[in-house]
Structures are given as C-alpha cells and as structure tokens.
CSV table of C-alpha atoms in Angstrom, one decimal:
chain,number,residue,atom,x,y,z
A,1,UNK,CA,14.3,6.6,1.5
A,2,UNK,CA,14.8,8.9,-1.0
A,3,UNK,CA,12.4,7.1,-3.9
A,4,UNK,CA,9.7,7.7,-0.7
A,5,UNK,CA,10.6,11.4,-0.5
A,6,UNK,CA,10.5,12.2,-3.9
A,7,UNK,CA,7.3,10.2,-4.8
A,8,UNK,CA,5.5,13.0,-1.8
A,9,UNK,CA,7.8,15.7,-2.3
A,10,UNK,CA,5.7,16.4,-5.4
A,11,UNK,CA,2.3,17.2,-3.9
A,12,UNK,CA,-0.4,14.4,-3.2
A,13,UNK,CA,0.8,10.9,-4.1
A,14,UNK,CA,-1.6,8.5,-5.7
A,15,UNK,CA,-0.9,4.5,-3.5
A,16,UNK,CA,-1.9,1.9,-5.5
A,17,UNK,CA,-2.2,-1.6,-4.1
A,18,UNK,CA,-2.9,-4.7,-6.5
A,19,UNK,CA,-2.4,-8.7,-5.5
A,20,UNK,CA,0.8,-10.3,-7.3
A,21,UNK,CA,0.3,-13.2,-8.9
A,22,UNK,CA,-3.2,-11.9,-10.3
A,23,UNK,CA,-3.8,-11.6,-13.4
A,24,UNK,CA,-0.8,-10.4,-15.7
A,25,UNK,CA,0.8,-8.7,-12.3
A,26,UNK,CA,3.6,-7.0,-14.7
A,27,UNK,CA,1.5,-5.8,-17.1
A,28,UNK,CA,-0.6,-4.3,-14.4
A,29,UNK,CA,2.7,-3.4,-12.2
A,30,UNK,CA,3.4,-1.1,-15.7
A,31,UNK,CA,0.0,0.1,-16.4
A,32,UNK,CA,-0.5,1.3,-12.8
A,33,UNK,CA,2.5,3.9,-13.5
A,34,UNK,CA,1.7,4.3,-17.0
A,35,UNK,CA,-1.6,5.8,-15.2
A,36,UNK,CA,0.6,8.3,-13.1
A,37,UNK,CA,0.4,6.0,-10.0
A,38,UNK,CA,3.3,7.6,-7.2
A,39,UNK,CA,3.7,4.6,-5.1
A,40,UNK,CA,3.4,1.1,-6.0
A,41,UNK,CA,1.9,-1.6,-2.7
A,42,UNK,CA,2.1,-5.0,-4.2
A,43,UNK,CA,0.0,-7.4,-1.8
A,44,UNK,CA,1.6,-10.9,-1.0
A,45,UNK,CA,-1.2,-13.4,-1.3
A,46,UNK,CA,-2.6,-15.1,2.0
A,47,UNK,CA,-4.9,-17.9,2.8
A,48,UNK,CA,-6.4,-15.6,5.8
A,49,UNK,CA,-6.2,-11.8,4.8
A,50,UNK,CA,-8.1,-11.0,8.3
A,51,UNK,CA,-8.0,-7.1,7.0
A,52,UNK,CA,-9.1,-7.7,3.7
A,53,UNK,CA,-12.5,-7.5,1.7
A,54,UNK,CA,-14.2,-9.5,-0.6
A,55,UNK,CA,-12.2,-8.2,-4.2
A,56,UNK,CA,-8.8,-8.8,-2.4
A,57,UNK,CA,-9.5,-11.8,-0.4
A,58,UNK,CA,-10.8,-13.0,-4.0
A,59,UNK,CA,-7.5,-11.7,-5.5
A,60,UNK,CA,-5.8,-13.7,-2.7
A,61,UNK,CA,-7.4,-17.2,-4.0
A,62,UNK,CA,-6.8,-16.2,-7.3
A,63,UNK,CA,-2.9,-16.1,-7.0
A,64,UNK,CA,-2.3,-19.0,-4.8
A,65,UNK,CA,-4.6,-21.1,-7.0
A,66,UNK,CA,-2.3,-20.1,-9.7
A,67,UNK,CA,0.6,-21.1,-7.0
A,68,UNK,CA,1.7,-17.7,-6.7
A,69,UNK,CA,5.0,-18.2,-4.3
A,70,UNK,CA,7.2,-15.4,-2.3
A,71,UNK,CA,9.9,-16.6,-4.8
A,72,UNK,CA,7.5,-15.6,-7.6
A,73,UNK,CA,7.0,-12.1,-5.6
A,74,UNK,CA,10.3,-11.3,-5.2
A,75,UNK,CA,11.1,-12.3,-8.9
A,76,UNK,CA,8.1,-9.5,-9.7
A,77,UNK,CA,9.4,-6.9,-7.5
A,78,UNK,CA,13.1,-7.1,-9.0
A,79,UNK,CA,11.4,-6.9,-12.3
A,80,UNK,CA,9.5,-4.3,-11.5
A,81,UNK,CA,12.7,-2.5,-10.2
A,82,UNK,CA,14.9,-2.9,-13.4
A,83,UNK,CA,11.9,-0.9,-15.2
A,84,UNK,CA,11.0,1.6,-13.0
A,85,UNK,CA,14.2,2.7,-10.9
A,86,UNK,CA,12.3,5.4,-9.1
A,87,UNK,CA,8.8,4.5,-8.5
A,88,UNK,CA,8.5,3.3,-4.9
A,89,UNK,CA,8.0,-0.2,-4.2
A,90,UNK,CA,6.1,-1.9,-1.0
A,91,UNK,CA,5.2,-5.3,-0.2
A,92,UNK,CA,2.1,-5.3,2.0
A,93,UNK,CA,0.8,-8.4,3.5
A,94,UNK,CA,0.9,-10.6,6.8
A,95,UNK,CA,3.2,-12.0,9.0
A,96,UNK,CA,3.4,-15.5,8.0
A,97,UNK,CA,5.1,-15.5,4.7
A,98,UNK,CA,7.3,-12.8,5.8
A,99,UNK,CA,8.8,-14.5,8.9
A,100,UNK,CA,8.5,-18.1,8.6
A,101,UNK,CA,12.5,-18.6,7.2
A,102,UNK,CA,13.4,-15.5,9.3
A,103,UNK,CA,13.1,-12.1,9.5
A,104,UNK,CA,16.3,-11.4,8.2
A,105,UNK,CA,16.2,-13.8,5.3
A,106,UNK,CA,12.8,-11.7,4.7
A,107,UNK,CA,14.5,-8.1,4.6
A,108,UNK,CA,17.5,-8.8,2.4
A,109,UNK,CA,15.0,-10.6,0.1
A,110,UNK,CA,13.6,-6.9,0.2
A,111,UNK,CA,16.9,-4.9,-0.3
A,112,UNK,CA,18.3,-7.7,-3.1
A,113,UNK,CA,14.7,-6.9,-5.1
A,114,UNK,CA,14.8,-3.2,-4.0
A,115,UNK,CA,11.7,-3.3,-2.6
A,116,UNK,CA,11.3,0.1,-0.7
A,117,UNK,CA,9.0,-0.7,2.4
A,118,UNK,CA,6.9,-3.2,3.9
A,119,UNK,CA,3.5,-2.9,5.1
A,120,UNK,CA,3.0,-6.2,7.7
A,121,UNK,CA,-0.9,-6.1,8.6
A,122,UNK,CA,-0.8,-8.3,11.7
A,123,UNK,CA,2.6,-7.5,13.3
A,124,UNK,CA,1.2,-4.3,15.6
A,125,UNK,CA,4.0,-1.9,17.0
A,126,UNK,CA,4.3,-3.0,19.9
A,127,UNK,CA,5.4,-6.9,18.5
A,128,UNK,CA,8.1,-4.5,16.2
A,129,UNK,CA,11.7,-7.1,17.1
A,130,UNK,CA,9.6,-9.7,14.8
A,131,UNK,CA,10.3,-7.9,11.8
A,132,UNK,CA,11.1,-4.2,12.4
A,133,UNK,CA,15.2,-4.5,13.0
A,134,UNK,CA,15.8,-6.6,10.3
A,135,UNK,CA,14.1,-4.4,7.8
A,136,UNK,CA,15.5,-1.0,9.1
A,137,UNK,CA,18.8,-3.3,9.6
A,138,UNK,CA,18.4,-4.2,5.5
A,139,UNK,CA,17.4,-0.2,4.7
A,140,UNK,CA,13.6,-1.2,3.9
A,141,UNK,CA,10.7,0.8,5.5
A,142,UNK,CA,8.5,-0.5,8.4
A,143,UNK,CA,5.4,1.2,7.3
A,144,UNK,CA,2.9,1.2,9.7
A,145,UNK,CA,-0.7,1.6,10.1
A,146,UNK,CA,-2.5,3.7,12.6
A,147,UNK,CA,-6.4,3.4,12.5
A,148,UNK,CA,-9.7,5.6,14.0
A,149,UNK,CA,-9.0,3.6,17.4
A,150,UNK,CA,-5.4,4.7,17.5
A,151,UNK,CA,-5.7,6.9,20.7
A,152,UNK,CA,-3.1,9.7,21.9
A,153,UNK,CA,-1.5,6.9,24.0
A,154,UNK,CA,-0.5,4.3,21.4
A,155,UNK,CA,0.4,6.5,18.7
A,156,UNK,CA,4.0,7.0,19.8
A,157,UNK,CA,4.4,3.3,19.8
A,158,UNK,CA,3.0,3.3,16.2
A,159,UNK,CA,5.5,6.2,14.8
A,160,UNK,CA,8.6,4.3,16.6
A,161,UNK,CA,10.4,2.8,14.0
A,162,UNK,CA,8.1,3.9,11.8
A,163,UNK,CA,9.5,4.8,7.7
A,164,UNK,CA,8.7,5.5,4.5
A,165,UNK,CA,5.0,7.0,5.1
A,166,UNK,CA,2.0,6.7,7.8
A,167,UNK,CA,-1.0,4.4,6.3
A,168,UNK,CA,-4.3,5.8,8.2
A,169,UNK,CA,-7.1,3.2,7.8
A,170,UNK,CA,-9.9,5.7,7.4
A,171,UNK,CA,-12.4,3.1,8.8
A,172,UNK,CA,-12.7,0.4,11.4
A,173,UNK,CA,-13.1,-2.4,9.2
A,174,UNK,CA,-12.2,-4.3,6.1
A,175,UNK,CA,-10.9,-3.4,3.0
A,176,UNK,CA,-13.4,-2.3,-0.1
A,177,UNK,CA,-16.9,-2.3,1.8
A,178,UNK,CA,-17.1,1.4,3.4
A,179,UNK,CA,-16.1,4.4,3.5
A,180,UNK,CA,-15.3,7.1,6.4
A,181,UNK,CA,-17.1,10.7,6.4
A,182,UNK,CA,-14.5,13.0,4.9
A,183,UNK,CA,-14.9,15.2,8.7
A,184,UNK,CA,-13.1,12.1,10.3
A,185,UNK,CA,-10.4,12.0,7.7
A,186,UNK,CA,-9.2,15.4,7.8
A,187,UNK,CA,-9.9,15.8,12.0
A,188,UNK,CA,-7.3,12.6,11.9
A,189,UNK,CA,-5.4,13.6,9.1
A,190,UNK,CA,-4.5,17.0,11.0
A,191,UNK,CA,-3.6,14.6,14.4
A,192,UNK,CA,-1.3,12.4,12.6
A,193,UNK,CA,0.6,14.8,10.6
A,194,UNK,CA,1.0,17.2,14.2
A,195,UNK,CA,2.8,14.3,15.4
A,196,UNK,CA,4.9,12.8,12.4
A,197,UNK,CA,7.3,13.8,9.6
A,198,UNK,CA,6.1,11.4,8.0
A,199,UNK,CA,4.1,11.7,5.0
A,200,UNK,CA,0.5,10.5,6.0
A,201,UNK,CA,-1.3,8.7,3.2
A,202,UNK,CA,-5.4,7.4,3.7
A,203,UNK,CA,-6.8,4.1,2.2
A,204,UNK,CA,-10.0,1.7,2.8
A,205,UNK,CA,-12.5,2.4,1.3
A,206,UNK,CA,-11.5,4.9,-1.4
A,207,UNK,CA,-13.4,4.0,-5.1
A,208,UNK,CA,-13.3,6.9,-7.0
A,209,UNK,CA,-11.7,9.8,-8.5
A,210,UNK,CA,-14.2,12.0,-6.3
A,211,UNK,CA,-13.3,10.7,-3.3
A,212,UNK,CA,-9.9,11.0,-4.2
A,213,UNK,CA,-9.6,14.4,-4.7
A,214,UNK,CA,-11.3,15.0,-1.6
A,215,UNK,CA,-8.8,13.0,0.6
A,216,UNK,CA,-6.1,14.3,-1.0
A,217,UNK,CA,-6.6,18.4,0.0
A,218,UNK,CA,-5.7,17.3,3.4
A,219,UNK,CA,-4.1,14.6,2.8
A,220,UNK,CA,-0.2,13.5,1.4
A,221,UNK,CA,-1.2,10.5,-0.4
A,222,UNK,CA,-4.1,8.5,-0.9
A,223,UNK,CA,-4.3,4.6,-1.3
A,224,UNK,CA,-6.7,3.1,-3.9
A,225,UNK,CA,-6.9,-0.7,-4.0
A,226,UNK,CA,-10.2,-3.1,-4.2
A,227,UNK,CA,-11.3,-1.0,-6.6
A,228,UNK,CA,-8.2,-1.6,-8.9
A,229,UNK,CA,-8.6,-5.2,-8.0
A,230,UNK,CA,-12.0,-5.4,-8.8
A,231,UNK,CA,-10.9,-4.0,-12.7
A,232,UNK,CA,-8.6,-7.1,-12.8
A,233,UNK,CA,-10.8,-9.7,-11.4
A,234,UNK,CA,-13.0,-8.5,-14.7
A,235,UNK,CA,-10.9,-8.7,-17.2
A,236,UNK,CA,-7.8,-11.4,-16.2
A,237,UNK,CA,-5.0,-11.3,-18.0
A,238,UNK,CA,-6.3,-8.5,-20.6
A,239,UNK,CA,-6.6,-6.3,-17.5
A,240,UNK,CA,-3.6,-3.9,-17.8
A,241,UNK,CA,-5.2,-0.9,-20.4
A,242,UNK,CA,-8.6,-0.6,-18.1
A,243,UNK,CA,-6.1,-0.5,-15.4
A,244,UNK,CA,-4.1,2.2,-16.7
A,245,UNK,CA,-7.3,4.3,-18.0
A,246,UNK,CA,-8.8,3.6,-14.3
A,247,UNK,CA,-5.4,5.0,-12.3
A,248,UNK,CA,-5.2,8.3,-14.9
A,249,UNK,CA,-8.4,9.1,-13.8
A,250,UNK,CA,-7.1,8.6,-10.0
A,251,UNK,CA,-3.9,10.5,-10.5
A,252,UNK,CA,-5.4,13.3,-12.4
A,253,UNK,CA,-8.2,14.2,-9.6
A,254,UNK,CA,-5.4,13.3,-7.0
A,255,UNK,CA,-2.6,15.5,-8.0
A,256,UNK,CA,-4.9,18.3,-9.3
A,257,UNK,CA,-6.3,18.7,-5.3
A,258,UNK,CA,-4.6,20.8,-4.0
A,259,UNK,CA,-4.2,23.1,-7.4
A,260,UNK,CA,-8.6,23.1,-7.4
A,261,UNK,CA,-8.1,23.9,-3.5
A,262,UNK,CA,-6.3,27.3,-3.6
C-alpha cells in the first residue's frame, strides 16, 4: 500500500474518478495528473450503474457503445502504470464484470496491471468472500464505502477488510445531483476517522474548487468525478487540456486547505 500512503501522507489528496473507454481515456488518465490529481479511480463501464448519475451513467453508454471491454481496461490501467509508477491506481465499478470469470482471475488481473485498489459498488461488507480474499490474497485494496446511514453497528463490518482509504458518500443518493451541508461532512468525517487508520476521503456531489477546499480541512482526500465527466462528455476526444486546466484548479484549492486553515 505504499503508492496509497504516500499519495495521503502529503496532506489532502485530490480522487479523481473518470469512465475508461470515454473519450481519449489515456490522454485524460495523463491530463488528470498533469493537473496534480493524487489518486487516480478509473470506472469500469456498466449497463446498470445503480449508484451513478446522469454524466456517468452517460459516460457508461458512451464506452460500451464504443465496446469498451475489461480486456480494454486492464490494457489502460497497465498503460497507465508504465507512465506513472507512483500515482495510485483504482478500479471502481460493480460486481458483475469483476466476478463473472472469478474472483481470483479478477484480482491477479489487478496485481498483473498494478492496479492499487478496487472500489466494488454493489458488493456490501458483509457479502466481502465474493471478492474481498482474492484481492487482499493478490495485494490489491478492498476499498470500501461507508455512507450517512452507516450507523455505529455496521461500521466495523465496513472497516473489516477494509485498505487503501475509506470512501464516505457525503449523500444518500446518486452520483453528480447533490450535495451534503458541509456540518454533516465534518460531524462524519470526525466519526470515521475516530474509528479507522485509514485515510478517509469524501465524494458525491463535489463540483468545484470551493467546495473542495472546504471538504478537504477536515477531510484526507476528496473525490471529484461527474464534474470531470461532464468536461469530457463536451469535448470527446479533444477533452484532455480542459481536463487538466479543470483538475489544477481542484488540486490547487485542495492541497492549499489546510495551509488557508491555520
């Protein structure tokens, strides 16, 4: 986990998620760290992304009507790798195209395209022998998601297992359409962290720098992703510079947070 503990260890990380197989993915893949992104999610494309807004569930049609394939993803991560050695990698997605030849076929996929972490949207905690052994078996994170409804009870299921960073959905609902009152975030920010190592990082719902910087005084990363999406679905293939000039503007209100705080 060490690409994980270095992207945090610097102060708040910028997550950025875009779609592969949308758009020029590596040209994005390159402007997102060219823009000082910390942590790279790249989303596997779905027919039913039951978490996901309008800009990603577009972004979802958009790649498979391309015939984006989990070959195709994997080929993009290990590309990605060779050119960025250090920047954290994680595939986030759902449960289908990451089980259906095997879990473990699925994880050393991961570890052969040194993808870092995976993020599996509909495979909760407690349903963690589907995919959870084989990726900790392959030395690839099970980063899970704990949400506003994720009560004193359940959240030891959530952290079992758990690697690479915590993912708090600010909001009970679907990617890109709201966003939580910046009260709730740091009340559950300051919950989480009192009960994990882990890094916790916010997304859903988070559009600009503004609300960036906010997030990130209390919190160790924040995860920026329809909005990104949304820049691509504009401009297709000759996406990659507003993408870039977009994530500076994240990164430099992200990691200058906690500097404008003190």
């Amino acid at each position: 986990m060490t690409r994980f503990a270095s992207a945090f260890s610097k102060g708040p990380a910028l997550v950025t998620f875009i779609t592969a197989g949308d758009g020029d993915t590596a040209a994005n893949l390159d402007a997102l760290v060219a823009g000082g992104a910390d942590v790279i999610e790249l989303g596997m494309p779905f027919t039913d992304p039951m978490a996901d807004g309008p800009a990603i569930q577009a972004a979802n049609l958009r790649a498979l009507g391309k015939g984006t394939t989990t070959a195709d993803i994997f080929a993009i991560a290990a590309a990605f790798r060779s050119r960025h050695p250090q920047v954290p990698l994680v595939l986030m997605g759902y449960a289908n195209p990451m089980t259906i030849r095997g879990p473990e076929w699925f994880a050393a996929e991961c570890a052969k395209a040194g993808v870092d972490g995976v993020i599996c949207v509909d495979i909760p905690s407690e349903e963690d022998a589907e995919l959870g052994p084989a990726l900790r078996a392959a030395g690839v994170a099970p980063i899970r998601l704990a949400t506003p409804t994720t009560d004193a009870a359940r959240l030891p299921d959530v952290l079992n297992g758990a690697g690479g960073f915590l993912y708090y959905v600010s909001v009970a609902g679907i990617t890109g359409l709201q966003q939580a009152a910046q009260a709730s975030i740091e009340d559950a920010v300051a919950h989480l962290k009192a009960s994990t190592d882990l890094p916790v990082a916010v997304g859903f719902g988070v559009r600009t720098p503004e609300q960036a910087a906010q997030i990130a005084k209390v919190a160790d990363g924040v995860v920026v992703g329809s909005a990104l999406v949304e820049i691509i679905a504009a401009h297709g293939d000759a996406a990659a510079p507003h993408v870039e000039a977009f994530a500076r503007t994240l990164a430099d209100a992200i990691h200058g947070a906690k500097e404008n705080a003190a």
